[in-house]
Each structure stands twice: as structure tokens, then as C-alpha cells.
Tab-separated table of C-alpha atoms and ligand atoms in Angstrom:
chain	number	residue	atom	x	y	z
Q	2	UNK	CA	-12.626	-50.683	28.229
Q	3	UNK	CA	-10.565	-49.749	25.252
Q	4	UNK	CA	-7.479	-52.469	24.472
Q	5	UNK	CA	-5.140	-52.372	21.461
Q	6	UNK	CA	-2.766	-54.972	21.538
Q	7	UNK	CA	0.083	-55.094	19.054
Q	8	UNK	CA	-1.711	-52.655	16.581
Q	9	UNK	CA	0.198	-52.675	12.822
Q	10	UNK	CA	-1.300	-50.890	9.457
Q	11	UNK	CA	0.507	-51.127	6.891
Q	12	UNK	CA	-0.326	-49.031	3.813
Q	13	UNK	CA	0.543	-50.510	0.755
Q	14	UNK	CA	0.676	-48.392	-2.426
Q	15	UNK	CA	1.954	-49.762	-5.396
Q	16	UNK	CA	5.469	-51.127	-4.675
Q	17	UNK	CA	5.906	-48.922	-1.249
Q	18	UNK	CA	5.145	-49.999	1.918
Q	19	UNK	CA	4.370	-47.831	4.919
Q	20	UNK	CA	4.017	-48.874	8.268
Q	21	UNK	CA	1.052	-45.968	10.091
Q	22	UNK	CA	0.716	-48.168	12.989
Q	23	UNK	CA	3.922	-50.495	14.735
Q	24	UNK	CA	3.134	-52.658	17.226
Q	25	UNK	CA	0.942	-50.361	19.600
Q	26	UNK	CA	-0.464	-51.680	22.681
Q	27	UNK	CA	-2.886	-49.664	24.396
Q	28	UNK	CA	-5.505	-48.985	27.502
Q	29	UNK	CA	-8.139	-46.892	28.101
Q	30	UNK	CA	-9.928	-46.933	30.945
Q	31	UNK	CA	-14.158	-47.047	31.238
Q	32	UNK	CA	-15.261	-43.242	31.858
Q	33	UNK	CA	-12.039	-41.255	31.040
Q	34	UNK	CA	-11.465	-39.065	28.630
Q	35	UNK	CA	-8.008	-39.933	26.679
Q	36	UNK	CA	-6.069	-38.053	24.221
Q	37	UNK	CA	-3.741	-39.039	21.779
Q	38	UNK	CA	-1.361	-36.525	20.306
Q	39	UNK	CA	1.434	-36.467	17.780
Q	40	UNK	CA	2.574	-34.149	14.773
Q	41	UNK	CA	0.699	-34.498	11.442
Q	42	UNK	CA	1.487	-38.165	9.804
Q	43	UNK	CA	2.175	-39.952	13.143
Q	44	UNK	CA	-0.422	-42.134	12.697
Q	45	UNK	CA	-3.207	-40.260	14.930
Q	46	UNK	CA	-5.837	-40.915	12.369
Q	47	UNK	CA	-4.924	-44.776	11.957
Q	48	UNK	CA	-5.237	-45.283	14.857
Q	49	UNK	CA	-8.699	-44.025	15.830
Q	50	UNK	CA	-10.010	-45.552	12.858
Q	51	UNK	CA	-8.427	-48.985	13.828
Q	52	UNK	CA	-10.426	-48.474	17.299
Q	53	UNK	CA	-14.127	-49.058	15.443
Q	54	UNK	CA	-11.706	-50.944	12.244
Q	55	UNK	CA	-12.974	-48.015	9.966
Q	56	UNK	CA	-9.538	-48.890	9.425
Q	57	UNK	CA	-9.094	-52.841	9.272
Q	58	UNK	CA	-5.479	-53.402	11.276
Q	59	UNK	CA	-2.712	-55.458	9.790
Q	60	UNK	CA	-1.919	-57.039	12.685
Q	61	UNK	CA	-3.125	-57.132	16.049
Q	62	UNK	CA	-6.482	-57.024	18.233
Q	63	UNK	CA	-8.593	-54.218	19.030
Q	64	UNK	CA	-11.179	-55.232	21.966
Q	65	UNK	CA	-14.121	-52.993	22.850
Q	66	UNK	CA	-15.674	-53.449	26.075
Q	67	UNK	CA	-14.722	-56.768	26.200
Q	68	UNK	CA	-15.192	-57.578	22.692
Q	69	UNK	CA	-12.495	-58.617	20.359
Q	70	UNK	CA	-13.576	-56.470	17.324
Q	71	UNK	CA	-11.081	-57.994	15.164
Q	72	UNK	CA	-12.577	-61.175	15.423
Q	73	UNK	CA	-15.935	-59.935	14.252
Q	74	UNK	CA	-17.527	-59.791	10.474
Q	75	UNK	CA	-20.506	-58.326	8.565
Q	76	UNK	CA	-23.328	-58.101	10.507
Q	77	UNK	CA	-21.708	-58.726	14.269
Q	78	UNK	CA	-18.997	-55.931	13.325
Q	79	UNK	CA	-21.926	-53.857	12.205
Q	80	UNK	CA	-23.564	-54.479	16.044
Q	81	UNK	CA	-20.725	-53.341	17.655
Q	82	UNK	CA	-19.839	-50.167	16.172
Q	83	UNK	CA	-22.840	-49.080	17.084
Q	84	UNK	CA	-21.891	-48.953	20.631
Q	85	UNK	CA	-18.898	-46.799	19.494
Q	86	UNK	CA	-20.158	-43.229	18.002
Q	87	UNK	CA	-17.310	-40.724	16.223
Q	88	UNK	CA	-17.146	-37.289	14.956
Q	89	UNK	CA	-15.021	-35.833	12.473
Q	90	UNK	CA	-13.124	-32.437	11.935
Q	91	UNK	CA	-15.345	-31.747	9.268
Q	92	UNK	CA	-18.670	-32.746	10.843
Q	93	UNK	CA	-19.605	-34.760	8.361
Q	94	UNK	CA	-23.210	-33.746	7.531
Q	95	UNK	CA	-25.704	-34.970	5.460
Q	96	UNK	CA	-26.465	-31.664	3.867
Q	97	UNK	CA	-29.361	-32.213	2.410
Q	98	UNK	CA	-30.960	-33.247	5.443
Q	99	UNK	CA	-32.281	-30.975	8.335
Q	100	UNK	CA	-30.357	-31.212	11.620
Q	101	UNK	CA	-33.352	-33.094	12.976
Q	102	UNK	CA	-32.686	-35.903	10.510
Q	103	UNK	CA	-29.359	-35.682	10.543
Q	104	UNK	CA	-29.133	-36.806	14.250
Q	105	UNK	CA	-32.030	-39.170	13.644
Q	106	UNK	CA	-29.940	-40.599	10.884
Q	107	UNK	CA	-28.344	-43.612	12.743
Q	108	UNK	CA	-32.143	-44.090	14.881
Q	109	UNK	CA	-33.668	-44.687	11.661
Q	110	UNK	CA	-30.908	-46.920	10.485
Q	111	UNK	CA	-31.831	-49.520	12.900
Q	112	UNK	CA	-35.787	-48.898	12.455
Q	113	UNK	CA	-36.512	-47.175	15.226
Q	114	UNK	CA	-39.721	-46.255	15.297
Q	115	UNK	CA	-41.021	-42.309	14.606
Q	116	UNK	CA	-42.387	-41.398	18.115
Q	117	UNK	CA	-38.990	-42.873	19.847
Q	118	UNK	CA	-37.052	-41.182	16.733
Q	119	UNK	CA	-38.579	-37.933	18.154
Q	120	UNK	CA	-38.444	-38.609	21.492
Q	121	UNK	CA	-34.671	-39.179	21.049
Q	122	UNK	CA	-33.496	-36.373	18.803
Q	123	UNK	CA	-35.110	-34.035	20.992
Q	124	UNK	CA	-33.611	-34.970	23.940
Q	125	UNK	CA	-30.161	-35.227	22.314
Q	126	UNK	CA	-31.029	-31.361	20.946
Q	127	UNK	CA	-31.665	-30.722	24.368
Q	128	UNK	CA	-28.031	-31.809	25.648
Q	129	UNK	CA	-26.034	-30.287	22.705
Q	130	UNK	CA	-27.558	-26.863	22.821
Q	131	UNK	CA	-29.888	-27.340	19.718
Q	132	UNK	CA	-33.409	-27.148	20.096
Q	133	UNK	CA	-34.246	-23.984	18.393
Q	134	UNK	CA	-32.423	-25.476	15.394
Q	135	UNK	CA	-33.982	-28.439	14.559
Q	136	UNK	CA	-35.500	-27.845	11.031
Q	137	UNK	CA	-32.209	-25.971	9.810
Q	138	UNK	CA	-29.991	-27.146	7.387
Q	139	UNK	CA	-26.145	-27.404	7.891
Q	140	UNK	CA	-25.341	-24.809	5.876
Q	141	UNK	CA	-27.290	-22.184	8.338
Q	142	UNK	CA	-25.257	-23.518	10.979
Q	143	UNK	CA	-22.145	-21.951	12.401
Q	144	UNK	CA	-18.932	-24.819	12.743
Q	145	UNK	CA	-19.961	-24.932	16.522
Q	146	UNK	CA	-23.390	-25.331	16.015
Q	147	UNK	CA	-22.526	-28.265	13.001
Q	148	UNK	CA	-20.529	-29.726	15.644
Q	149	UNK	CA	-23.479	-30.063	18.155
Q	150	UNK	CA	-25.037	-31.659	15.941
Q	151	UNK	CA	-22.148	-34.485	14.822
Q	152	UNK	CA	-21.912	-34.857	18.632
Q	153	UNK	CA	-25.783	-35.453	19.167
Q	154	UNK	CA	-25.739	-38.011	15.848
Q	155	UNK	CA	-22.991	-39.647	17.397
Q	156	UNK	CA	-24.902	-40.249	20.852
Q	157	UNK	CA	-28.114	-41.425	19.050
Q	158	UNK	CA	-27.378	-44.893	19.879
Q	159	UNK	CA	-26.476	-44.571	23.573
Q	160	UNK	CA	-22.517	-45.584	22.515
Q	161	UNK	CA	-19.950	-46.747	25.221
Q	162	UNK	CA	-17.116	-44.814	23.594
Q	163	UNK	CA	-17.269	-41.684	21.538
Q	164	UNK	CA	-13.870	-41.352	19.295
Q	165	UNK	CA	-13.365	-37.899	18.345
Q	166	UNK	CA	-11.427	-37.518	15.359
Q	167	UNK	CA	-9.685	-33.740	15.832
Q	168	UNK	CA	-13.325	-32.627	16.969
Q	169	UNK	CA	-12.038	-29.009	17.102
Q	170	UNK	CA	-9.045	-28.397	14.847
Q	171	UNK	CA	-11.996	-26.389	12.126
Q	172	UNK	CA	-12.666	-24.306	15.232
Q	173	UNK	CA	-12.362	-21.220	16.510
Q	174	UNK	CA	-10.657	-21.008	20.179
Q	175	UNK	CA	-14.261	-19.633	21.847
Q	176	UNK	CA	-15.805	-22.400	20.315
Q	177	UNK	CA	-13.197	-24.915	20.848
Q	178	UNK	CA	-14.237	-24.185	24.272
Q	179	UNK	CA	-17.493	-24.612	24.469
Q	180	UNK	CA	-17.147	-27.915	21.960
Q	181	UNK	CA	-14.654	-29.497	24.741
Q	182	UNK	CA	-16.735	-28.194	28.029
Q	183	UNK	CA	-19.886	-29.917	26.243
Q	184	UNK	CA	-17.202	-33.160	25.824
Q	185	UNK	CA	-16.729	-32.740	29.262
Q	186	UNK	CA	-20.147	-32.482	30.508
Q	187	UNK	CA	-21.401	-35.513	28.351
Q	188	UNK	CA	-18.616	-37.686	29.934
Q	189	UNK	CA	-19.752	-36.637	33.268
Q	190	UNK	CA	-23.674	-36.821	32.564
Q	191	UNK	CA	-23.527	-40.128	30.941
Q	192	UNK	CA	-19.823	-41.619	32.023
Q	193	UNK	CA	-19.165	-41.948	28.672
Q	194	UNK	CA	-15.664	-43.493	27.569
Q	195	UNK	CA	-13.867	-40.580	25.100
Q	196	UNK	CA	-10.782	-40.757	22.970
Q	197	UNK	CA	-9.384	-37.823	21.022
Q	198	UNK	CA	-6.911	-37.089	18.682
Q	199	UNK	CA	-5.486	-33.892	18.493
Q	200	UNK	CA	-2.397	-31.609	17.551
Q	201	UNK	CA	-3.125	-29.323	20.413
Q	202	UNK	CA	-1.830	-29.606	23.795
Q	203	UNK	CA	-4.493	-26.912	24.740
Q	204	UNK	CA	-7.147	-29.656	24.022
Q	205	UNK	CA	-5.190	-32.068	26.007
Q	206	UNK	CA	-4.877	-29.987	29.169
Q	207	UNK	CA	-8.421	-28.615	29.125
Q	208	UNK	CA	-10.713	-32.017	29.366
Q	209	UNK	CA	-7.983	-35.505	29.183
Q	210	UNK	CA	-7.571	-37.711	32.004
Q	211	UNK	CA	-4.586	-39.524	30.538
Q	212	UNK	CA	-2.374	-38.378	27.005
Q	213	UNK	CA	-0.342	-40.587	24.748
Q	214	UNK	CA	1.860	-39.540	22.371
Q	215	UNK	CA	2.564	-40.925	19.304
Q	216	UNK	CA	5.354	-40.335	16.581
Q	217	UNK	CA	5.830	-43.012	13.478
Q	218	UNK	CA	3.312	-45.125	14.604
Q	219	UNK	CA	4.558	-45.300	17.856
Q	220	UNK	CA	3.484	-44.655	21.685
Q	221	UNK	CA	6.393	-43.209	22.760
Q	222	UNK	CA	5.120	-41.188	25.990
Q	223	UNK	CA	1.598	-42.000	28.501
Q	224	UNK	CA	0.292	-41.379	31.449
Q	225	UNK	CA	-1.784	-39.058	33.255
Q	226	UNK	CA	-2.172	-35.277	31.968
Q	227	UNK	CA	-0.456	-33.777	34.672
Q	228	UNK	CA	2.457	-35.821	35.240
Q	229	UNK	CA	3.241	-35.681	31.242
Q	230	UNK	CA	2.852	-31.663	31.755
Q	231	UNK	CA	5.467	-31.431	34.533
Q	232	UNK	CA	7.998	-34.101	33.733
Q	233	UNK	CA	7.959	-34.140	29.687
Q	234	UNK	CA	10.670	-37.163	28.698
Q	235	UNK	CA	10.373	-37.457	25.497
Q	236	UNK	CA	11.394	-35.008	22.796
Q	237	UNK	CA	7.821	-34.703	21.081
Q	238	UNK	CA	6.366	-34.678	24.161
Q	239	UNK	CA	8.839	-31.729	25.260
Q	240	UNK	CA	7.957	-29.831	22.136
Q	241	UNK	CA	3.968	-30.354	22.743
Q	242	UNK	CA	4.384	-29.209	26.405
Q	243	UNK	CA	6.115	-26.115	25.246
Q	244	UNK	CA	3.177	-25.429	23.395
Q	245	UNK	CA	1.359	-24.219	26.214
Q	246	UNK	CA	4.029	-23.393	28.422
Q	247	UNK	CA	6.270	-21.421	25.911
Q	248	UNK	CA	9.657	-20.075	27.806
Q	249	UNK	CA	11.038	-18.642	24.533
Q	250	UNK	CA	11.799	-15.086	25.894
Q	251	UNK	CA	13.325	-16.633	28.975
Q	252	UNK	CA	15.043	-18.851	27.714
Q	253	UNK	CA	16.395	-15.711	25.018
Q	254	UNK	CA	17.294	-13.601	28.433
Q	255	UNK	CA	18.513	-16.845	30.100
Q	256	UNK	CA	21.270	-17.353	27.232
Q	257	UNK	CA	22.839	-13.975	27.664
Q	258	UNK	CA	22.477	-13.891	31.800
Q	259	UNK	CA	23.500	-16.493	34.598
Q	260	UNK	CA	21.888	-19.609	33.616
Q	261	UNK	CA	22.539	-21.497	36.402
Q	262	UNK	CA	20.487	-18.995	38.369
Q	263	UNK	CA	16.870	-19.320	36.806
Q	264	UNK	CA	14.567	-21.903	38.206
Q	265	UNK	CA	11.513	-23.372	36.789
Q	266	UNK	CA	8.913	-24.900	39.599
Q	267	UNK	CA	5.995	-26.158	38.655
Q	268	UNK	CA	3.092	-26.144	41.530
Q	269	UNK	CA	0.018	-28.571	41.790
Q	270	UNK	CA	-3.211	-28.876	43.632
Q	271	UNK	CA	-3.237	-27.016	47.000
Q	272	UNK	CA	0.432	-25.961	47.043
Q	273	UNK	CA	-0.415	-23.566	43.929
Q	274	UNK	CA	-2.264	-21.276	46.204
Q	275	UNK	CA	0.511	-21.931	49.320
Q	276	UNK	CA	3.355	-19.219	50.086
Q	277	UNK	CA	5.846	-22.479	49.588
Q	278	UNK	CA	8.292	-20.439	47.451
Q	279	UNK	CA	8.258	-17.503	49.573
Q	280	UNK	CA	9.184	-19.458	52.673
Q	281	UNK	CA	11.614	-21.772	51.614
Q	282	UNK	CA	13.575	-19.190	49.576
Q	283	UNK	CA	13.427	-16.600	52.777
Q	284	UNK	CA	15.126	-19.485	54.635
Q	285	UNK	CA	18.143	-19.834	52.235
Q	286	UNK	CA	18.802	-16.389	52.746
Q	287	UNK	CA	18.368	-15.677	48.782
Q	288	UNK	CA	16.046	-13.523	47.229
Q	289	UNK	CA	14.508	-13.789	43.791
Q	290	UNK	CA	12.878	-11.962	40.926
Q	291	UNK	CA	9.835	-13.599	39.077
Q	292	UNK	CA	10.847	-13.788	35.018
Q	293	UNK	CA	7.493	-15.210	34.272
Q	294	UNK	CA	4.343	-17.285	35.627
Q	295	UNK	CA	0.936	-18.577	35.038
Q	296	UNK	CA	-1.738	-20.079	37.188
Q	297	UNK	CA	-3.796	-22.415	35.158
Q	298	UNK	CA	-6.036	-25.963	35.072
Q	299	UNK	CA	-5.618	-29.122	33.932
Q	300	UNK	CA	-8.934	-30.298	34.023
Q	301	UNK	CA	-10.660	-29.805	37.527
Q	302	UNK	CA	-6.340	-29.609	39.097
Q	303	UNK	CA	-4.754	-25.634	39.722
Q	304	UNK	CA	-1.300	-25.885	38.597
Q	305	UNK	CA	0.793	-23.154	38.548
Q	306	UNK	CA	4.171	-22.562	36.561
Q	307	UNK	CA	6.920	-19.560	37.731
Q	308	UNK	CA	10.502	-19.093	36.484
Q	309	UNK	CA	12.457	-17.067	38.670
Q	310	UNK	CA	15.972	-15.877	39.349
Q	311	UNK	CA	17.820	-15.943	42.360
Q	312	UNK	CA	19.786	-13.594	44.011
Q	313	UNK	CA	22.408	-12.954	46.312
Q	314	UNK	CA	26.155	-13.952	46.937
Q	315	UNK	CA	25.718	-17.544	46.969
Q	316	UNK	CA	22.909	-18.042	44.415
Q	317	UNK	CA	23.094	-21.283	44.587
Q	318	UNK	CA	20.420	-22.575	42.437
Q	319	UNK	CA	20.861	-26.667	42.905
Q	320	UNK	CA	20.876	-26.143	46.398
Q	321	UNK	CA	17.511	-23.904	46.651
Q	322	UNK	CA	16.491	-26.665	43.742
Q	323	UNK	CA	16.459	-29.198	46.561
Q	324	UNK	CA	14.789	-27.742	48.883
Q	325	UNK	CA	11.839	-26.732	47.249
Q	326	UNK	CA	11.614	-30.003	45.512
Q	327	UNK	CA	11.649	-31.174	49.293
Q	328	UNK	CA	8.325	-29.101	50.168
Q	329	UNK	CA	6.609	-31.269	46.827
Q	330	UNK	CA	7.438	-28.812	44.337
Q	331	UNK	CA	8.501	-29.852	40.600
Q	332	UNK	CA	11.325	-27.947	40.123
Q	333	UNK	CA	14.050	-27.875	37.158
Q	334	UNK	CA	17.438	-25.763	36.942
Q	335	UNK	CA	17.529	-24.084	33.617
I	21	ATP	N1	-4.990	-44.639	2.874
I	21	ATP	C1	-3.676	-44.463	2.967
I	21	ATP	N2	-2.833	-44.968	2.050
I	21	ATP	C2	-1.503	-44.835	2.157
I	21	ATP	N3	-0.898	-44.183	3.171
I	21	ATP	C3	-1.674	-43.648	4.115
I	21	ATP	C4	-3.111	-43.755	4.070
I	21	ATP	N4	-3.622	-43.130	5.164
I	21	ATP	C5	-2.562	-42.649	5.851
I	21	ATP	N5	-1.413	-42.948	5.248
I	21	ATP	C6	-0.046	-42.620	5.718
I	21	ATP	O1	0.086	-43.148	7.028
I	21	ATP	C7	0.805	-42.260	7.876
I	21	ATP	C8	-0.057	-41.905	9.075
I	21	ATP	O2	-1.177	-41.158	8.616
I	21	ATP	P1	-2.300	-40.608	9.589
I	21	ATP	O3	-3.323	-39.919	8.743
I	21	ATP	O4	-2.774	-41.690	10.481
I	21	ATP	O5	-1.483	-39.545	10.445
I	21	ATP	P2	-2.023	-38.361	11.376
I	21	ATP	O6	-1.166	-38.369	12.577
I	21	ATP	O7	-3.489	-38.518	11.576
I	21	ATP	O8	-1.731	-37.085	10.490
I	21	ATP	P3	-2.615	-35.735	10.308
I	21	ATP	O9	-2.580	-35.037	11.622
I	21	ATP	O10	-1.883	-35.000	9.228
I	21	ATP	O11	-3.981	-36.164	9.897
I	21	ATP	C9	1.161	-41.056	7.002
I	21	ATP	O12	2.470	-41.210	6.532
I	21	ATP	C10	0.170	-41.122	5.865
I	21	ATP	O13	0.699	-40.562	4.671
């Protein structure tokens, strides 16, 4: 859907040279919804703008549902953005203009005509949430509600791919919510292609299909939410993760206790809600003591995250580590 193939921007300003982008190949899949994460100045914001060449690369080719957008000008450039829609952390509202006209903004661009321009923004008010705000002005909107309204804009066409451009960082948490359920009900609804860029490994767990992270214009880490949640490699990665699974008070307790006692096993799918742990530990003859846990989502998949300690005379942790990894448990000796 969504191919980057040796990606390079190279900032130029006066005698320095920066490279944003270097090199970056990439794949996104029709219908998913992918996020791209890194720390601020990794080149998040390059890059989405080199998906639609807001940005124009250096180097390399950026195709679009089978188009090779780099090899496109002026007016043919101009068709095919129009199949990608984006919204911005600031919304980006005309704020003169009522939220009516702002989503019939782009319509109008391309002459649609009045009844089909009403037609439209209606409907589109009708799947963000908005149709008791139509003759409003930004300003008497909350950053939710301005939001809605970059997300209906960006629809207007009927785009393949909406790029989201850290959709939610001007957010609150509640509404970062209901901003990324309404992402995730529009990809359903219409199987709409989404990319996101975001500093928040909340965002990433709640709606992504598949993560990438990026650091000096680099992808140094992908592949599918959950299997970058429980097996981290890289050390960004590692310090995204721990984000949302923060161990620091363990890890405190951990230092001054018997470290090679504590266990962390990560549980996905059905086993979350299976006495695995129970039985396996029982077995060994062991008992344990639960430090800390969390049963949570990725997505639509339970996963569940426990540290424990184990007990006895021969609490021996690799061993137990084994077994449990055995039954289909993630499990990692800290
Ligand atoms: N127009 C520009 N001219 C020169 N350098 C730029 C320009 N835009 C970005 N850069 C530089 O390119 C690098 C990547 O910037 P980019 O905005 O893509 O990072 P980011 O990951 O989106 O960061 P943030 O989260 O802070 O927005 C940074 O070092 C930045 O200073």
C-alpha cells in the first residue's frame, strides 16, 4: 500500500548539512493502522511528510497505492495527494471559517457541487461526532471537538491513507481516547490505511497493528505491536516499552534483594486468563510472591504482565524460567 524505498532528506542550512531521513525502506500494509515512534528530532515528522512529499525526499521513492509519487509533478502530484488526507497536532483550522466549511474546504477545492458539498459534510459530521456543531467556529470548539473536525476535512475526499501527524500529543488523556477509538472505528468502517507518528507508546498499544521505531533517521526496530511489547531489542525501543510497563520500584527493591529470584512473564491471548503460572510453579515445588502486575490490551489482544519472586530452598529462577517459557509464556530473569 504504503512503500518507501531508500528514503534520504537532507536539510541543508547554510554551510551545515543534516541528514532527517537515511536510507529508510518501508511497508505498510492496505487496512492497518501503523505507528511510527522515536524521541523528538528522529525524523518522525520527515518522514510523514515525505509519505504525501509535503516534504520532497532527497533520495529515494515513495509509492502510494501503487503509484510512484516521486515520479509525479504539478498537477498529477496534486491528484494523488488527494487520495492521501492528514491531520496535524494543531488541527490546523481555517478559523475564520465555520466547521461546516472547514470540512467542506477540500470538496469545494475540486468544485464539487453545493448539494453533494452538503450531502458530504453532513455525513462526515455524522461519523466524527459533529452534527450539532456545524455553524461553530473553531474557537468554540474544545481540542477534541477541533480534532473531529481535522479528521472529517481529512476524509472529505474518500482518501486511501490518512497520515496522522501526532493527532493527539495537544490532548488530554480522556480525549486522546476517544480521538484514537474514533481512528479505530474509521479504519474499521471504511478499511482505511493509517499511519501515525507519535512519542507515546500508549498511542501505539491502544489502536497500531504494526510499530517502527526510528532514531537519526533510522528504522532501527518493526514489527507487529505485540511482539515489539514483549521482546523489546533495541535500546529506544526498550526505553518506549518501559513507558507503559514501568518496573522502576521493582527494579529499586530488586537491586537491594535476590535478583536472580524475580521473574518477569509476560502473558498473551487466552493464556492471560489461564492458571499457567499457578500450575507450573506448584509443580517445581516453589512458591512465589507477586511484586507487581497488570492485565491490559493491545488493540483487540489481553496481555497480561506479572513480576514475581520465587521462593523456597532451591529458588531456582532459570530453571522455573524454562518451564514456563515451555507452557508459551514470555518470560525474562531479572
Ligand atoms: N526545515 C528544516 N530545516 C532544517 N532542519 C530541519 C528541518 N526540519 C527538520 N529538521 C531537522 O531534522 C531532524 C528531524 O526533524 P523532525 O522534525 O523530522 O523530527 P521529529 O522526530 O518529528 O521531532 P519532534 O518530535 O520534535 O517533532 C531534526 O534534527 C530537525 O532539527
Amino acid at each position: 500500500m504504503i512503500k518507501l524505498e531508500g528514503l534520504t532528506k537532507i536539510y541543508q542550512s547554510g554551510k551545515q548539512t543534516l541528514k532527517a531521513l537515511d536510507e529508510l525502506d518501508l511497508d505498510i500494509v492496505q487496512g492497518e493502522i501503523f505507528g511510527i515512534i522515536g524521541h523528538s528530532g528522529a525524523g518522525k515528522s520527515t518522514l510523514i511528510r515525505c509519505i504525501n512529499l509535503l516534504e520532497k525526499p532527497s533520495e529515494g521513492r515513495v509509492y502510494v497505492n501503487g503509484v510512484e509519487l516521486t515520479a509525479l509533478k504539478g498537477r498529477k502530484l496534486q491528484a494523488e495527494r488527494r487520495n492521501i488526507g492528514m491531520i496535524f497536532q494543531h488541527f490546523n483550522l481555517l478559523s475564520s471559517a465555520t466547521v461546516f466549511e472547514n470540512i467542506a474546504f477540500p470538496l469545494r477545492l475540486v468544485k464539487t457541487n453545493r448539494n453533494e458539498v452538503k450531502r458530504r459534510v453532513e455525513e462526515l459530521a455524522q461519523l466524527v461526532g459533529l452534527e450539532a456543531h456545524l455553524s461553530k467556529y473553531p474557537s468554540q470548539l474544545s481540542g477534541g471537538q477541533k480534532q473531529r473536525v481535522g479528521i472529517a476535512r481529512a476524509l472529505a475526499n474518500h482518501p486511501h491513507v490518512l497520515l496522522c501527524d501526532e493527532a493527539t500529543s495537544a490532548l488530554d488523556p480522556e480525549t486522546t481516547k476517544s480521538i484514537l477509538q474514533l481512528l479505530l472505528d474509521i479504519n474499521r468502517k471504511l478499511n482505511l490505511t493509517i499511519v501515525l507518528i507519535t512519542h507515546e507508546m500508549q498511542v501505539i498499544r491502544d489502536i497500531c497493528d504494526r510499530v517502527a521505531v526510528i532514531d537519526q533517521g533510522k528504522i532501527v526496530e518493526s514489527g507487529k505491536v505485540v511482539d515489539v511489547f514483549l521482546r523489546p531489542q533495541h535500546p529506544v525501543t526498550r526505553q518506549f516499552v518501559s513507558q507503559v510497563n514501568d518496573h522502576e520500584e521493582v527494579r529499586s527493591y530488586a537491586e537491594g534483594s535476590l535478583l536472580h529470584s524475580l521473574l518477569k512473564i509476560s502473558f498473551k491471548g487466552e493464556t492471560t486468563y489461564q492458571p499457567v503460572l499457578f500450575e507450573t510453579i506448584r509443580d517445581t515445588g516453589l512458591s512465589f510472591s507477586i511484586l507487581q502486575g497488570s492485565i491490559s490490551k493491545m488493540k483487540d489482544l489481553p496481555y497480561g504482565q506479572l513480576i514475581i519472586e520465587l521462593h523456597g530452598e532451591a529458588a531456582d529462577a532459570g530453571r522455573t524460567a524454562e518451564l514456563l517459557k515451555q507452557k508459551g509464556l514470555e518470560v525474562e530473569v531479572l
